[in-house]
Amino acid sequence: NEINEAYVGKTYKLEVETLPENATYKANDFYSSNESVASISSDGTIYFLSEGEVTITVTNHDYSKVSTSFDINVRNIEVSDISLSINAPLNQDAYTLYLDETYRLSTIISPNDATIKDVTYSLSDNSYIKIDTYGNITPLAYSKNEVTTILVTCGQINKEVKVKVEYKNVVKLQDYALTEANYEIYIGQTQKINVTPIPEDATFSDYQLTSND
């Protein structure tokens, strides 16, 4: 039962039929031409270890040393798909992340027995989040309407997931108070206008002073 192709991480039991059936010596020895690609045990079980070509040889214990051999091409089991999810709310096509919290990007590799499952991450913008080699995400700054794309690569497969960063508990701005301002000034003078948001802990309190003349 020879095979010509196999996959890394799999095993195969080689069954040997010795002819003639009434042969005096039916015991066989098994050999691999490249133990780093495939090894074979004394019972004929082949263990496929890495990509490459290997020749398996079966030799009878008879004094004539009758033998047979065959070649096997050992290949990796390639990744066919990646499924991504984040433990955060998904709004339209982007996950919403909140400042002061941490998240995990979960990655499911298909097929489950793919040989190489190493995953790498890259960001379209490093300003708003960071991600470590384990997929842990830390929001860094409020992203307003900006969306950050996380590119996940495994083997020849690339998948993207989009995120944005927001404040979780938003304190709404109600008004501004102008303090220590003298509203009558003379030409050539300057006057500093102090602006205080109400409430002072409003999440968004940026302002711009303009003149109508």
Short mmCIF file of C-alpha atoms in Angstrom, two decimals:
data_model
loop_
_atom_site.label_atom_id
_atom_site.label_comp_id
_atom_site.label_asym_id
_atom_site.label_seq_id
_atom_site.Cartn_x
_atom_site.Cartn_y
_atom_site.Cartn_z
CA ASN A 1 0.00 0.00 0.00
CA GLU A 2 2.42 2.62 -1.22
CA ILE A 3 1.59 6.34 -1.14
CA ASN A 4 3.17 9.13 -3.12
CA GLU A 5 1.90 12.20 -1.29
CA ALA A 6 1.40 12.99 2.40
CA TYR A 7 0.98 15.93 4.76
CA VAL A 8 3.07 17.21 7.65
CA GLY A 9 1.77 16.09 11.04
CA LYS A 10 0.01 13.00 9.71
CA THR A 11 0.93 9.33 10.09
CA TYR A 12 0.54 6.35 7.79
CA LYS A 13 0.71 2.61 8.57
CA LEU A 14 2.56 0.74 5.86
CA GLU A 15 1.25 -2.76 5.28
CA VAL A 16 3.73 -5.15 3.70
CA GLU A 17 2.85 -8.39 1.91
CA THR A 18 5.76 -10.81 1.60
CA LEU A 19 5.74 -13.16 -1.35
CA PRO A 20 5.60 -16.04 -1.67
CA GLU A 21 3.22 -16.56 1.21
CA ASN A 22 5.29 -19.51 2.43
CA ALA A 23 8.52 -17.51 2.51
CA THR A 24 10.74 -18.59 5.40
CA TYR A 25 11.61 -15.06 6.47
CA LYS A 26 8.72 -12.61 6.54
CA ALA A 27 10.17 -10.02 8.89
CA ASN A 28 11.12 -6.67 7.31
CA ASP A 29 13.25 -3.66 8.12
CA PHE A 30 12.10 -0.13 7.29
CA TYR A 31 14.31 2.79 6.32
CA SER A 32 13.80 6.49 5.62
CA SER A 33 16.18 8.40 3.37
CA ASN A 34 15.53 11.63 5.28
CA GLU A 35 14.59 11.36 8.96
CA SER A 36 13.93 15.10 9.19
CA VAL A 37 11.14 14.79 6.60
CA ALA A 38 9.70 11.43 7.66
CA SER A 39 10.62 8.74 10.12
CA ILE A 40 9.37 5.15 10.15
CA SER A 41 9.01 2.84 13.13
CA SER A 42 9.73 -0.87 13.29
CA ASP A 43 6.03 -1.69 12.75
CA GLY A 44 5.90 0.31 9.50
CA THR A 45 4.25 3.48 10.85
CA ILE A 46 5.46 6.54 8.96
CA TYR A 47 5.54 9.92 10.75
CA PHE A 48 5.57 12.94 8.44
CA LEU A 49 7.59 15.72 10.07
CA SER A 50 8.34 18.45 7.54
CA GLU A 51 8.03 19.41 3.88
CA GLY A 52 10.26 17.64 1.42
CA GLU A 53 10.97 14.46 -0.55
CA VAL A 54 11.69 11.16 1.17
CA THR A 55 12.29 7.61 0.03
CA ILE A 56 10.94 4.75 2.13
CA THR A 57 12.68 1.40 1.73
CA VAL A 58 11.46 -1.99 2.94
CA THR A 59 14.10 -4.77 3.16
CA ASN A 60 13.36 -8.40 3.98
CA HIS A 61 15.38 -10.24 6.61
CA ASP A 62 16.07 -13.02 4.14
CA TYR A 63 19.72 -13.51 3.23
CA SER A 64 18.93 -12.29 -0.28
CA LYS A 65 17.93 -8.89 1.20
CA VAL A 66 15.05 -8.40 -1.23
CA SER A 67 13.88 -4.81 -0.96
CA THR A 68 11.48 -2.33 -2.46
CA SER A 69 11.25 1.43 -2.14
CA PHE A 70 8.99 4.31 -3.07
CA ASP A 71 9.13 8.12 -2.97
CA ILE A 72 6.78 10.37 -0.99
CA ASN A 73 6.27 14.09 -1.46
CA VAL A 74 5.49 15.54 1.98
CA ARG A 75 3.61 18.86 1.97
CA ASN A 76 2.32 21.33 4.53
CA ILE A 77 -1.41 21.58 5.17
CA GLU A 78 -2.07 25.12 4.00
CA VAL A 79 -4.34 27.66 5.71
CA SER A 80 -7.53 28.14 3.69
CA ASP A 81 -9.37 30.74 5.78
CA ILE A 82 -9.22 32.97 8.88
CA SER A 83 -12.22 33.95 11.01
CA LEU A 84 -11.87 37.09 13.14
CA SER A 85 -13.86 38.53 16.04
CA ILE A 86 -13.36 41.05 18.86
CA ASN A 87 -15.14 41.04 22.21
CA ALA A 88 -16.65 44.44 21.50
CA PRO A 89 -19.83 45.89 19.92
CA LEU A 90 -19.93 45.66 16.14
CA ASN A 91 -21.53 48.70 14.52
CA GLN A 92 -21.96 48.41 10.77
CA ASP A 93 -18.52 47.24 9.60
CA ALA A 94 -16.37 48.43 12.55
CA TYR A 95 -15.98 47.33 16.15
CA THR A 96 -16.36 50.05 18.79
CA LEU A 97 -13.60 50.05 21.40
CA TYR A 98 -13.64 52.19 24.53
CA LEU A 99 -10.75 53.97 26.16
CA ASP A 100 -9.43 52.50 29.43
CA GLU A 101 -10.52 48.99 28.42
CA THR A 102 -8.66 46.12 26.75
CA TYR A 103 -9.85 43.71 24.07
CA ARG A 104 -8.87 40.46 22.40
CA LEU A 105 -8.84 39.77 18.68
CA SER A 106 -9.79 36.09 18.39
CA THR A 107 -8.50 34.22 15.36
CA ILE A 108 -9.79 30.84 14.16
CA ILE A 109 -7.60 29.15 11.54
CA SER A 110 -9.09 26.77 8.98
CA PRO A 111 -8.44 23.93 8.62
CA ASN A 112 -7.80 23.19 12.27
CA ASP A 113 -4.86 20.91 11.42
CA ALA A 114 -3.05 23.46 9.25
CA THR A 115 0.69 22.93 9.58
CA ILE A 116 1.73 26.53 10.19
CA LYS A 117 -0.65 28.68 12.21
CA ASP A 118 1.61 31.64 12.95
CA VAL A 119 -0.39 34.89 12.83
CA THR A 120 0.93 38.43 12.33
CA TYR A 121 -0.87 41.74 12.83
CA SER A 122 -0.36 45.15 11.23
CA LEU A 123 -2.23 48.44 11.66
CA SER A 124 -3.25 51.04 9.10
CA ASP A 125 -2.64 53.71 11.77
CA ASN A 126 -0.77 53.43 15.07
CA SER A 127 -2.33 56.54 16.57
CA TYR A 128 -5.44 55.06 18.15
CA ILE A 129 -4.74 51.46 19.17
CA LYS A 130 -1.88 49.03 19.71
CA ILE A 131 -1.97 45.25 19.35
CA ASP A 132 0.52 42.71 20.67
CA THR A 133 1.60 39.38 19.19
CA TYR A 134 -1.21 37.59 21.08
CA GLY A 135 -3.98 39.74 19.61
CA ASN A 136 -4.53 41.86 22.75
CA ILE A 137 -5.75 45.32 21.78
CA THR A 138 -5.27 48.47 23.86
CA PRO A 139 -7.08 51.69 22.80
CA LEU A 140 -4.77 54.72 22.95
CA ALA A 141 -6.79 57.74 21.89
CA TYR A 142 -10.25 58.84 20.82
CA SER A 143 -10.41 58.34 17.07
CA LYS A 144 -13.38 60.65 16.29
CA ASN A 145 -14.60 59.34 12.94
CA GLU A 146 -11.32 57.68 11.99
CA VAL A 147 -11.38 53.90 11.47
CA THR A 148 -8.26 51.78 12.03
CA THR A 149 -7.83 48.61 9.97
CA ILE A 150 -6.12 45.59 11.52
CA LEU A 151 -4.60 43.31 8.88
CA VAL A 152 -4.24 39.69 10.02
CA THR A 153 -1.95 37.39 8.02
CA CYS A 154 -1.58 33.62 8.32
CA GLY A 155 0.20 31.74 5.57
CA GLN A 156 -1.05 33.10 2.24
CA ILE A 157 -4.35 34.32 3.72
CA ASN A 158 -5.03 37.96 4.70
CA LYS A 159 -8.13 39.19 6.53
CA GLU A 160 -9.07 42.64 7.81
CA VAL A 161 -11.07 43.89 10.75
CA LYS A 162 -11.93 47.55 11.40
CA VAL A 163 -12.15 49.35 14.75
CA LYS A 164 -12.81 52.83 16.09
CA VAL A 165 -12.15 54.21 19.57
CA GLU A 166 -14.68 56.13 21.62
CA TYR A 167 -15.27 57.34 25.15
CA LYS A 168 -17.50 54.94 27.06
CA ASN A 169 -19.13 57.46 29.41
CA VAL A 170 -19.63 60.74 27.60
CA VAL A 171 -20.31 63.83 29.72
CA LYS A 172 -22.24 66.23 27.51
CA LEU A 173 -21.26 69.87 27.28
CA GLN A 174 -24.07 72.20 28.38
CA ASP A 175 -22.55 75.66 28.07
CA TYR A 176 -19.46 77.86 28.40
CA ALA A 177 -18.83 80.44 31.12
CA LEU A 178 -16.76 83.51 30.26
CA THR A 179 -14.93 84.75 33.34
CA GLU A 180 -12.68 87.67 34.24
CA ALA A 181 -13.52 89.46 31.05
CA ASN A 182 -13.95 93.21 30.73
CA TYR A 183 -16.21 93.64 27.75
CA GLU A 184 -15.22 97.31 27.23
CA ILE A 185 -11.65 97.78 26.10
CA TYR A 186 -9.87 100.57 24.27
CA ILE A 187 -7.99 100.51 21.01
CA GLY A 188 -4.49 99.15 21.46
CA GLN A 189 -5.40 97.18 24.57
CA THR A 190 -5.59 93.41 24.88
CA GLN A 191 -7.93 91.38 26.98
CA LYS A 192 -7.74 87.69 27.91
CA ILE A 193 -11.04 85.86 27.91
CA ASN A 194 -11.15 82.82 30.16
CA VAL A 195 -13.51 80.13 28.95
CA THR A 196 -14.76 77.43 31.31
CA PRO A 197 -16.86 74.53 30.02
CA ILE A 198 -20.02 73.61 31.90
CA PRO A 199 -19.69 71.07 33.35
CA GLU A 200 -15.93 71.27 33.67
CA ASP A 201 -15.52 67.50 33.11
CA ALA A 202 -17.38 67.56 29.79
CA THR A 203 -15.91 64.95 27.48
CA PHE A 204 -15.80 67.28 24.47
CA SER A 205 -15.09 70.88 25.47
CA ASP A 206 -12.97 72.25 22.64
CA TYR A 207 -13.92 75.73 21.55
CA GLN A 208 -12.88 78.44 19.13
CA LEU A 209 -13.21 82.20 19.68
CA THR A 210 -14.20 84.29 16.69
CA SER A 211 -15.04 87.94 16.10
CA ASN A 212 -17.93 89.26 14.06
CA ASP A 213 -15.89 92.29 12.96
#
